[in-house]
Short mmCIF file of C-alpha atoms and ligand atoms in Angstrom, two decimals:
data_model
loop_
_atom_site.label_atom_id
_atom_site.label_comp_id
_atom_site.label_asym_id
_atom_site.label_seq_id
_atom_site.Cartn_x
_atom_site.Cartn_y
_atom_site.Cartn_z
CA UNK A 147 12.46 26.59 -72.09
CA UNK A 148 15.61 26.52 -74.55
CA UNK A 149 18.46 29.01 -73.69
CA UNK A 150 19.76 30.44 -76.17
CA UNK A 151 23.15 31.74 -76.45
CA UNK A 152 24.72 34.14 -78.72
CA UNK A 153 27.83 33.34 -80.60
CA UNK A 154 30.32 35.32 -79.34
CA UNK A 155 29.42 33.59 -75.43
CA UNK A 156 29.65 29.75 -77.43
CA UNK A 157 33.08 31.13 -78.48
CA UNK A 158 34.14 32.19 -75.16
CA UNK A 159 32.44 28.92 -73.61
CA UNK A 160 34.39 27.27 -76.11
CA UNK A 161 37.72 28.66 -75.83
CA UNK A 162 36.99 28.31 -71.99
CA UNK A 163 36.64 24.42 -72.12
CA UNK A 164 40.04 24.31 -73.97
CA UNK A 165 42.15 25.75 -71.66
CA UNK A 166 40.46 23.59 -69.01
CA UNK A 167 41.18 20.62 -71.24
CA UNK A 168 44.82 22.01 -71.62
CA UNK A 169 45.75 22.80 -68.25
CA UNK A 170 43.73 19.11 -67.23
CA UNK A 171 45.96 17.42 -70.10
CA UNK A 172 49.18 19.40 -69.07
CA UNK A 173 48.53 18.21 -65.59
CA UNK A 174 48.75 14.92 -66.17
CA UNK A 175 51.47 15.45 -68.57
CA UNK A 176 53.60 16.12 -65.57
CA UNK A 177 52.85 13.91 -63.46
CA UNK A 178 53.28 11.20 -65.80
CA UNK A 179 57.12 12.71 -66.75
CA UNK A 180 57.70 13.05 -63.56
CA UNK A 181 56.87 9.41 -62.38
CA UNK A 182 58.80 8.52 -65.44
CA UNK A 183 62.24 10.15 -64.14
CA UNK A 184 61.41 8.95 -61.18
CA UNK A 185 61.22 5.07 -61.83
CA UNK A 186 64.17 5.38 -65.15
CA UNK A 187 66.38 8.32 -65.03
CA UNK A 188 67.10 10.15 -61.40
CA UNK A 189 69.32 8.52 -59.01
CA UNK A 190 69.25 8.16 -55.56
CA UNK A 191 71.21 9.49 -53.01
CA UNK A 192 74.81 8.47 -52.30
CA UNK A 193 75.37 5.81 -49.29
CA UNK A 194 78.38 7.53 -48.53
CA UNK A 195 76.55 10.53 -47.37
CA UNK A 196 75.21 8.00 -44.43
CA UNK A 197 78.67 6.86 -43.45
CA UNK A 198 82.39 6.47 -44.26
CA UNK A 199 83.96 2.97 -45.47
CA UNK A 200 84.11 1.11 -42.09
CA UNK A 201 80.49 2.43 -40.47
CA UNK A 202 78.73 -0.02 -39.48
CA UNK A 203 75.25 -1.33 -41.24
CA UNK A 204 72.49 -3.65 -39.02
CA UNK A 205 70.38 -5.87 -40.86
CA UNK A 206 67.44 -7.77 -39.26
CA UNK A 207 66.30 -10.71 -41.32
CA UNK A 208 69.68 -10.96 -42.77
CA UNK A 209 69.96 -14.81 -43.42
CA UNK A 210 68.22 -15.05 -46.26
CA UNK A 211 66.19 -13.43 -49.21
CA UNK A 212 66.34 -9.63 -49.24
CA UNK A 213 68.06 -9.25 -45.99
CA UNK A 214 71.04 -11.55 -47.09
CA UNK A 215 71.24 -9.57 -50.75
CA UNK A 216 71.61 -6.24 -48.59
CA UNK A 217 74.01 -7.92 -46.82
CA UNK A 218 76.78 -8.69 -49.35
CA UNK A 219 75.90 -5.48 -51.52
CA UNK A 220 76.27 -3.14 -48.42
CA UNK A 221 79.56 -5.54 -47.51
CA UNK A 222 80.67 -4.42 -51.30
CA UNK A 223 80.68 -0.89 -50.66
CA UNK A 224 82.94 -1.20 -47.62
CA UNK A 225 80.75 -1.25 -44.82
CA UNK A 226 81.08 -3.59 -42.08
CA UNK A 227 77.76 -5.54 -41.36
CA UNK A 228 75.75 -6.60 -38.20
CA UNK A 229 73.59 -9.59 -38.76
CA UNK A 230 70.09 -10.73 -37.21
CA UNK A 231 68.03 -13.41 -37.50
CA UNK A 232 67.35 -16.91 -36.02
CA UNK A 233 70.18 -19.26 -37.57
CA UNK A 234 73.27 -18.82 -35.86
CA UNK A 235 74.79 -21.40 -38.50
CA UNK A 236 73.14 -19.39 -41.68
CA UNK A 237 74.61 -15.79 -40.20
CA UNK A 238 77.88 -17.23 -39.32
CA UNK A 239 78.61 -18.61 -42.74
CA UNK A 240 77.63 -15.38 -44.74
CA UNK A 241 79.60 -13.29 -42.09
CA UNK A 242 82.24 -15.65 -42.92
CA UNK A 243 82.12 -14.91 -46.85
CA UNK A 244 81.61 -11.48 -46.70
CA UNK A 245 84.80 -11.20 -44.50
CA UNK A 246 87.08 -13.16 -47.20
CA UNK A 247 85.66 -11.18 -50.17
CA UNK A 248 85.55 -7.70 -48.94
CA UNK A 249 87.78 -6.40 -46.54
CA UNK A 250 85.26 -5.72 -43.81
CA UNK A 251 84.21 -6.88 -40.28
CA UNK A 252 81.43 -8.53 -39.50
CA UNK A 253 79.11 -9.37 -36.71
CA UNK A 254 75.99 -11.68 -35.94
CA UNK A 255 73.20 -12.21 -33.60
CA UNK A 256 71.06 -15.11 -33.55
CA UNK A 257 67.60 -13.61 -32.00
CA UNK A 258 64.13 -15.04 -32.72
CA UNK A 259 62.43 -11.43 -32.94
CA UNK A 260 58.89 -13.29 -32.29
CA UNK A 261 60.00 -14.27 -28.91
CA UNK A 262 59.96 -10.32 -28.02
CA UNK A 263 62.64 -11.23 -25.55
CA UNK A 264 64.04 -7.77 -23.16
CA UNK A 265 67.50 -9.71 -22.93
CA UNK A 266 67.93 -10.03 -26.86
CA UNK A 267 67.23 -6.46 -27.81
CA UNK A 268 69.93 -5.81 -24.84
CA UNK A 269 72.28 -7.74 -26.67
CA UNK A 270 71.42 -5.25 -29.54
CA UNK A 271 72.36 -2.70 -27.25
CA UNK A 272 75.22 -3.83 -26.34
CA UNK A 273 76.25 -5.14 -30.09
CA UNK A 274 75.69 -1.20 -31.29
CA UNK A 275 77.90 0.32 -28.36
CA UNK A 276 80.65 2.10 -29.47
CA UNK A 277 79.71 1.37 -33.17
CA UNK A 278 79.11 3.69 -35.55
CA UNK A 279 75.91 2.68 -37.40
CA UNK A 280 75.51 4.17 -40.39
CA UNK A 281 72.61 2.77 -42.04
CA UNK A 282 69.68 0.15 -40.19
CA UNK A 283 67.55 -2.29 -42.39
CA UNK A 284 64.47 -2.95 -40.71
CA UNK A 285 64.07 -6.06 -42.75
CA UNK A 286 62.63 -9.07 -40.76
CA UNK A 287 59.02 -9.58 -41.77
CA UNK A 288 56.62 -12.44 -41.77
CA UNK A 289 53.77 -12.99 -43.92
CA UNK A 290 51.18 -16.05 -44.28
CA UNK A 291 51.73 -19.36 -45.45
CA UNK A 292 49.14 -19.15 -47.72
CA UNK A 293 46.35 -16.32 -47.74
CA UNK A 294 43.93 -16.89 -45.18
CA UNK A 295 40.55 -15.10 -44.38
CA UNK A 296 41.18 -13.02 -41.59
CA UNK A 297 38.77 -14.73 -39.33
CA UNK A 298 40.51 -18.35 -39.53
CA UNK A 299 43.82 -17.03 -39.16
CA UNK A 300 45.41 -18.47 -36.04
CA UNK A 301 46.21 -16.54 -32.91
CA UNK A 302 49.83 -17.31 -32.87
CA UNK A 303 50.28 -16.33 -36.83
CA UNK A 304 48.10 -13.03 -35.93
CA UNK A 305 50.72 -12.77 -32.81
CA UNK A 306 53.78 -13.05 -34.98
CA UNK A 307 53.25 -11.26 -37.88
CA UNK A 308 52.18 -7.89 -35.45
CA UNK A 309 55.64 -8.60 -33.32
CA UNK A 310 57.69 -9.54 -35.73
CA UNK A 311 56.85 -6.97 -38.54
CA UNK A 312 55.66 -3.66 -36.36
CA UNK A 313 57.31 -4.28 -32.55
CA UNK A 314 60.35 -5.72 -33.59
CA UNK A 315 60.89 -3.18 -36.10
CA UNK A 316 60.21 -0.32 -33.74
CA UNK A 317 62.13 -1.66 -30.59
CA UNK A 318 65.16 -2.06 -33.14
CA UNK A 319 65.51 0.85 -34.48
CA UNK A 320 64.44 2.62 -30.82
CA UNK A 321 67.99 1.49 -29.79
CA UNK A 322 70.16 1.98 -33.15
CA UNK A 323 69.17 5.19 -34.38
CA UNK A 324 70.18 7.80 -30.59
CA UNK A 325 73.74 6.96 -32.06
CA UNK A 326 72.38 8.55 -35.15
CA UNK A 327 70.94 11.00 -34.22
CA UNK A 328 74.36 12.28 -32.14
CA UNK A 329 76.23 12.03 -35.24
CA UNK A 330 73.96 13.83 -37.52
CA UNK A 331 73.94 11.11 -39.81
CA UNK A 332 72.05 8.24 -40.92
CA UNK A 333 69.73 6.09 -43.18
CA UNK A 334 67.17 3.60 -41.72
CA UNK A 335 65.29 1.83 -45.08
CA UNK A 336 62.20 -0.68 -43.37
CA UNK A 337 60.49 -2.51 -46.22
CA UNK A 338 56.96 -2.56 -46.82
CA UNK A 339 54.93 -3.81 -49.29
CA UNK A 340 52.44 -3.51 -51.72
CA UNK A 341 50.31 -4.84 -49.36
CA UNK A 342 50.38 -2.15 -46.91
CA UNK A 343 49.96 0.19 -49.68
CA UNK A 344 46.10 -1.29 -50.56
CA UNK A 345 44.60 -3.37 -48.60
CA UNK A 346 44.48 -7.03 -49.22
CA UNK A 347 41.88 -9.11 -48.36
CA UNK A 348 43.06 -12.76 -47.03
CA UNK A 349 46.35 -11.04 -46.17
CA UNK A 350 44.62 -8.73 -43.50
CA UNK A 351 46.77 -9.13 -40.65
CA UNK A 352 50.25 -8.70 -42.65
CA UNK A 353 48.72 -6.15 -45.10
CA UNK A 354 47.68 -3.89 -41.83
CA UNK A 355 50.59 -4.55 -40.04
CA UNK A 356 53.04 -3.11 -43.41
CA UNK A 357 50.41 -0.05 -43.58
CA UNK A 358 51.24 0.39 -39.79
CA UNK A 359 55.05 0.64 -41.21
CA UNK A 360 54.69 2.67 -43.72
CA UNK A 361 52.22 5.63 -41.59
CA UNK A 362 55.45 4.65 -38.82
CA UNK A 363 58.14 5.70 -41.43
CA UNK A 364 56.64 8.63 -42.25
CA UNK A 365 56.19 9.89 -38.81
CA UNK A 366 59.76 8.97 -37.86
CA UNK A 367 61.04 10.51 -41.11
CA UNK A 368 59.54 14.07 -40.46
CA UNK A 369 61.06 13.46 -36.71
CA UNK A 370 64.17 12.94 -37.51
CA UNK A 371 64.94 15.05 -40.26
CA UNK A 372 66.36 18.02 -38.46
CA UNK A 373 68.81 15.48 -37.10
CA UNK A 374 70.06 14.81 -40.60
CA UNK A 375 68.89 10.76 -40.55
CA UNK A 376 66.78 10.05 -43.33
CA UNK A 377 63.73 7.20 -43.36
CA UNK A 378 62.48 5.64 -46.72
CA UNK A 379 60.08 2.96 -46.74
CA UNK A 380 60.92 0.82 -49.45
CA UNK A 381 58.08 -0.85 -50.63
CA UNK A 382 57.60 -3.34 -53.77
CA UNK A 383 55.15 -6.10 -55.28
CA UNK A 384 56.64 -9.20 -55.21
CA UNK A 385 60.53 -10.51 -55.57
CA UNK A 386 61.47 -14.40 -55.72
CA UNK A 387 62.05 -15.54 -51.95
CA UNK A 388 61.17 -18.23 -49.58
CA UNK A 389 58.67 -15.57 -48.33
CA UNK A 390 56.89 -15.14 -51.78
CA UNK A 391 57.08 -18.90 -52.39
CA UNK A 392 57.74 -17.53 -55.99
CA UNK A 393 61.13 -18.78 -57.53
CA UNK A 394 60.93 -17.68 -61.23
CA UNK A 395 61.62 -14.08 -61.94
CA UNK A 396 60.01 -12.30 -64.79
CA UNK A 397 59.32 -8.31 -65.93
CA UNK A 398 57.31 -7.81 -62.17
CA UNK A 399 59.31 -10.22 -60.13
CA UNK A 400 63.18 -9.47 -59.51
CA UNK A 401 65.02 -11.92 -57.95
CA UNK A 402 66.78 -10.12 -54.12
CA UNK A 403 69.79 -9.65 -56.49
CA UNK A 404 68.18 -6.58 -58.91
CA UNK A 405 65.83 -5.55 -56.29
CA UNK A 406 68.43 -4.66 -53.69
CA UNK A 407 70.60 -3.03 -56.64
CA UNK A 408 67.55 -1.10 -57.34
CA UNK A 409 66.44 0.05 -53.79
CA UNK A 410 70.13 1.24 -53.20
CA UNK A 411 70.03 2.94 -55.84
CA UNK A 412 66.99 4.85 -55.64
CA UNK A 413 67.56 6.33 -52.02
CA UNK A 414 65.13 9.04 -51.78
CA UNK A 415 63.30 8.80 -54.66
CA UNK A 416 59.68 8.46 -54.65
CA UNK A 417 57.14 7.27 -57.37
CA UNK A 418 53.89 8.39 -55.57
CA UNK A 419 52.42 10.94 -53.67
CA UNK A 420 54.03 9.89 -50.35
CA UNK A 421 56.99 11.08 -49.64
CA UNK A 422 59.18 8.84 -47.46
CA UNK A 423 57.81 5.80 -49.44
CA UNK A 424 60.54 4.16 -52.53
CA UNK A 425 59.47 1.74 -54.99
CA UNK A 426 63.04 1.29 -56.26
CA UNK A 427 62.23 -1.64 -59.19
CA UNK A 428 60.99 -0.15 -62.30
CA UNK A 429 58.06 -2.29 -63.26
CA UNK A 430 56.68 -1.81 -59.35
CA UNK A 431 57.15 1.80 -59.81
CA UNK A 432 54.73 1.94 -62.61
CA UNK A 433 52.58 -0.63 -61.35
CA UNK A 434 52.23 1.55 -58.31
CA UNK A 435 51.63 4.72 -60.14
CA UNK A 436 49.23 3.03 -62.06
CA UNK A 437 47.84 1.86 -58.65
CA UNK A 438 47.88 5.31 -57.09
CA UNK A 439 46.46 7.48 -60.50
CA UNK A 440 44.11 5.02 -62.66
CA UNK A 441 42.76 2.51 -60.31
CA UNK A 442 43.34 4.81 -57.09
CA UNK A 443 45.10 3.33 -53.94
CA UNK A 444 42.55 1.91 -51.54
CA UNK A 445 39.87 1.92 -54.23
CA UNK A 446 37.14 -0.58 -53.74
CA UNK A 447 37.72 -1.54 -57.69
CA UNK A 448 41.64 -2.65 -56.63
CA UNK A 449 40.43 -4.42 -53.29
CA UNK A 450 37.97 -6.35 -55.48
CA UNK A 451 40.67 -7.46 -57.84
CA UNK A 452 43.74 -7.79 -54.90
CA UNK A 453 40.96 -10.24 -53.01
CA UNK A 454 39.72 -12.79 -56.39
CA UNK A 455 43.92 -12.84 -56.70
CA UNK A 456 44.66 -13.79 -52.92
CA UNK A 457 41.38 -16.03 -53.43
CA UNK A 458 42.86 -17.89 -56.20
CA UNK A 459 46.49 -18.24 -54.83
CA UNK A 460 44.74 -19.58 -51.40
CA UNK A 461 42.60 -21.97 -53.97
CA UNK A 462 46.03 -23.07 -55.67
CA UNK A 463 47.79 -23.69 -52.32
CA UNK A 464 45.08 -25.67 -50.40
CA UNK A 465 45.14 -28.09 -53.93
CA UNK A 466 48.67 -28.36 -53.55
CA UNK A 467 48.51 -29.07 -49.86
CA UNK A 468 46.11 -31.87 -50.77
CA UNK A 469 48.21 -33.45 -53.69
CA UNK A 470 51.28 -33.34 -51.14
CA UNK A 471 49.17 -34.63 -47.73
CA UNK A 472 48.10 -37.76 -50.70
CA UNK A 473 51.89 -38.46 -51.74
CA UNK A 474 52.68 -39.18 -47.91
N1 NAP B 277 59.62 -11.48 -51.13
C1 NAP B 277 58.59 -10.72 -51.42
O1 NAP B 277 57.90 -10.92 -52.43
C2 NAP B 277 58.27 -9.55 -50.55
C3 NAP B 277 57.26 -8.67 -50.98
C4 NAP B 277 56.94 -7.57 -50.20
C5 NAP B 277 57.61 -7.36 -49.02
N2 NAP B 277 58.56 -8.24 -48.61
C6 NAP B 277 59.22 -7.98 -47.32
O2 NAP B 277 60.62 -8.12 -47.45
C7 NAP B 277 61.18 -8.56 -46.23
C8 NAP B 277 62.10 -9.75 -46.48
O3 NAP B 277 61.36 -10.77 -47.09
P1 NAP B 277 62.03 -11.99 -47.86
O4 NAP B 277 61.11 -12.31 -48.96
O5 NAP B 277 63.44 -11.71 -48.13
O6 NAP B 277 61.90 -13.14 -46.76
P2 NAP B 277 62.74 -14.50 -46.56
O7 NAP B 277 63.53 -14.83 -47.78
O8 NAP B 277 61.77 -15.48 -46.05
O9 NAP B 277 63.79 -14.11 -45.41
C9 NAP B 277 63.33 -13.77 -44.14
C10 NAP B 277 64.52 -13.49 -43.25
O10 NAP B 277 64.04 -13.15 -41.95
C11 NAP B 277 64.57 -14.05 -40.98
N3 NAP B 277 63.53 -14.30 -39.99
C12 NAP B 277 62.32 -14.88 -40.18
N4 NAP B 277 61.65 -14.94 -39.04
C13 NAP B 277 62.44 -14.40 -38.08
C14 NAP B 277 62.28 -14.18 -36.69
N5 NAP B 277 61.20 -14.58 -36.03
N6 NAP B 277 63.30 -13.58 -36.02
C15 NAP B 277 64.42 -13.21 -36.66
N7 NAP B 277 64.62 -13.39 -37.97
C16 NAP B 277 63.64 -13.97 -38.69
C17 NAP B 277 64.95 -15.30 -41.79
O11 NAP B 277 66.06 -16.00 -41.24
P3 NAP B 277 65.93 -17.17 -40.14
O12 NAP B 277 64.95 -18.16 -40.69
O13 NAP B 277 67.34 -17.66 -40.02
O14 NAP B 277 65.47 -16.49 -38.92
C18 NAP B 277 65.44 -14.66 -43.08
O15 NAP B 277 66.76 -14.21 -42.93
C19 NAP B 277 59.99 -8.86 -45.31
O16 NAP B 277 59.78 -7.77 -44.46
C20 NAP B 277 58.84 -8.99 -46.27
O17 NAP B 277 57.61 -8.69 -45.66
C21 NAP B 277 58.90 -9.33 -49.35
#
């Protein structure tokens, strides 16, 4: 049987569906604008509200890539720098360089973090007494070779990448942030990934173990906020390292350089929903807002199209292994 409605309801019904539309559009609107002064226009927060010229800064992972980059632009604005990682030689050096251009101090431990070793996160201890840290980079990480399906991944690659990224990360920051805490000061930035922000098939191990981050810096942020120490996850796609294995930079790939100027500069800004989570370079902050609004972070449409990528770059590598195993 066909309803039939008078006009003056159609009207109403009409008029109804506009302002629905409206308010819908005008959402969206918003969001949009506000992702956009997000990612171009509001600035982060000073680094001098973490610590005075001559507070200290600890960097794990600080020989080389993003670590290194922190290293000398932290150095720049007059704080002294702690180094970790595994290269005594590599640490020494920049420690050496960032002494004769900036006047700072520096420090360095050489500490294999997979090793989970009590008597090297004493040394820690012992490297932070008396110091006062103002900001921690929870920077070490270690991802695949090449991406793997989780099943074939070895046990000692599955070992490392969960100590190094997620144990390492916590025990670290476990002993530098108390001091923190007493001064009612503090910044502690842990990087992430894109990875850990959807999951990514032939990645699983590394992807789950930057997710475990991320819900971690969130946890700790809410924590330690009446304390006055603030925790940002700084998360991106990717940046040209040995890590990445990429080396040309283009619109979505920064070299360490122009990410690191971007994540200092965009303390406490976020692009997505998650508070506590940066994604300082521009082109990753609309790639993840695109992520997080269109395709929908987690969505079983972006898995599908994160796992044929990881599938071709493991096709691409395994060739390349080949050509190289021939030319020996
Ligand atoms: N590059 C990217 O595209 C990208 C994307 C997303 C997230 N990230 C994250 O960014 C962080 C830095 O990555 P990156 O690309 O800069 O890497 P990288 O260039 O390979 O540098 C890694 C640093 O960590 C140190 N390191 C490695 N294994 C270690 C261990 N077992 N113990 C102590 N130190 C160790 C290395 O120095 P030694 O060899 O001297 O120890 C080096 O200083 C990682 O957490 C990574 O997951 C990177």
């Amino acid at each position: 049987m066909a309803i039939t409605l008078d006009a003056k309801t159609v009207r109403l019904a009409k008029t109804g569906l506009a302002y629905f539309g409206g308010v819908v559009v005008l959402y969206w609107l918003l969001r949009l604008l506000q992702a956009v002064f997000a990612i171009f226009i509001q600035p982060g927060k000073s680094l001098r509200k973490f610590g005075p010229k001559g507070s200290w800064v600890v960097i794990t992972g600080a020989s080389d890539g993003i670590g290194k980059e922190y290293a000398y632009q932290l150095a720049a604005k007059g704080f002294n720098i702690l180094l970790i990682s595994r290269t005594a030689s590599k640490l020494e050096e920049i420690g050496k360089d960032l002494e004769s251009k900036h006047s700072i101090k520096t420090e360095f431990l050489p500490i294999d973090f997979a090793a989970n070793r009590d008597e090297d996160y004493k040394k820690i201890a012992a490297a932070v007494d008396g110091k006062d840290v103002a900001i921690l980079v929870n920077n070490v990480g270690k991802s695949y070779d090449m991406p793997t399906p989780f099943l074939i991944t070895e046990d000692h690659v599955m070992k490392e990448i969960i100590t190094i990224n997620c144990l390492a990360t916590l025990r670290v920051t476990q002993i530098v942030v108390p001091g923190m805490v007493s001064r009612k000061r503090g910044l502690i930035l842990t990087m992430g990934s894109f990875a850990g922000l959807t999951p990514t098939p032939l990645l699983a191990a590394y992807s789950g173990s930057k997710a475990f981050l991320s819900t971690w810096s969130a946890a700790l942020a809410a924590e330690l906020a009446p304390y006055g120490v603030d925790v940002d996850l700084i998360t991106c796609y990717l940046v040209t390292s040995a890590m990445s294995k990429v080396r040309r930079t283009s619109m979505t790939i920064p070299n360490p350089r122009a990410f690191v100027r971007a994540a200092l500069g965009k303390i406490g800004v976020y692009v997505g929903n998650s508070t506590g989570v940066s994604t300082p370079f521009w082109s990753h902050g609309v790639m993840h807002w695109a992520m997080e609004n269109i395709a929908g972070l987690g969505s079983s449409s972006l898995i599908k199209v994160n796992k044929s990528m990881h599938e071709d770059i493991r096709k691409r590598a395994l060739k390349k292994q080949e050509r190289d195993a021939k030319k020996q």
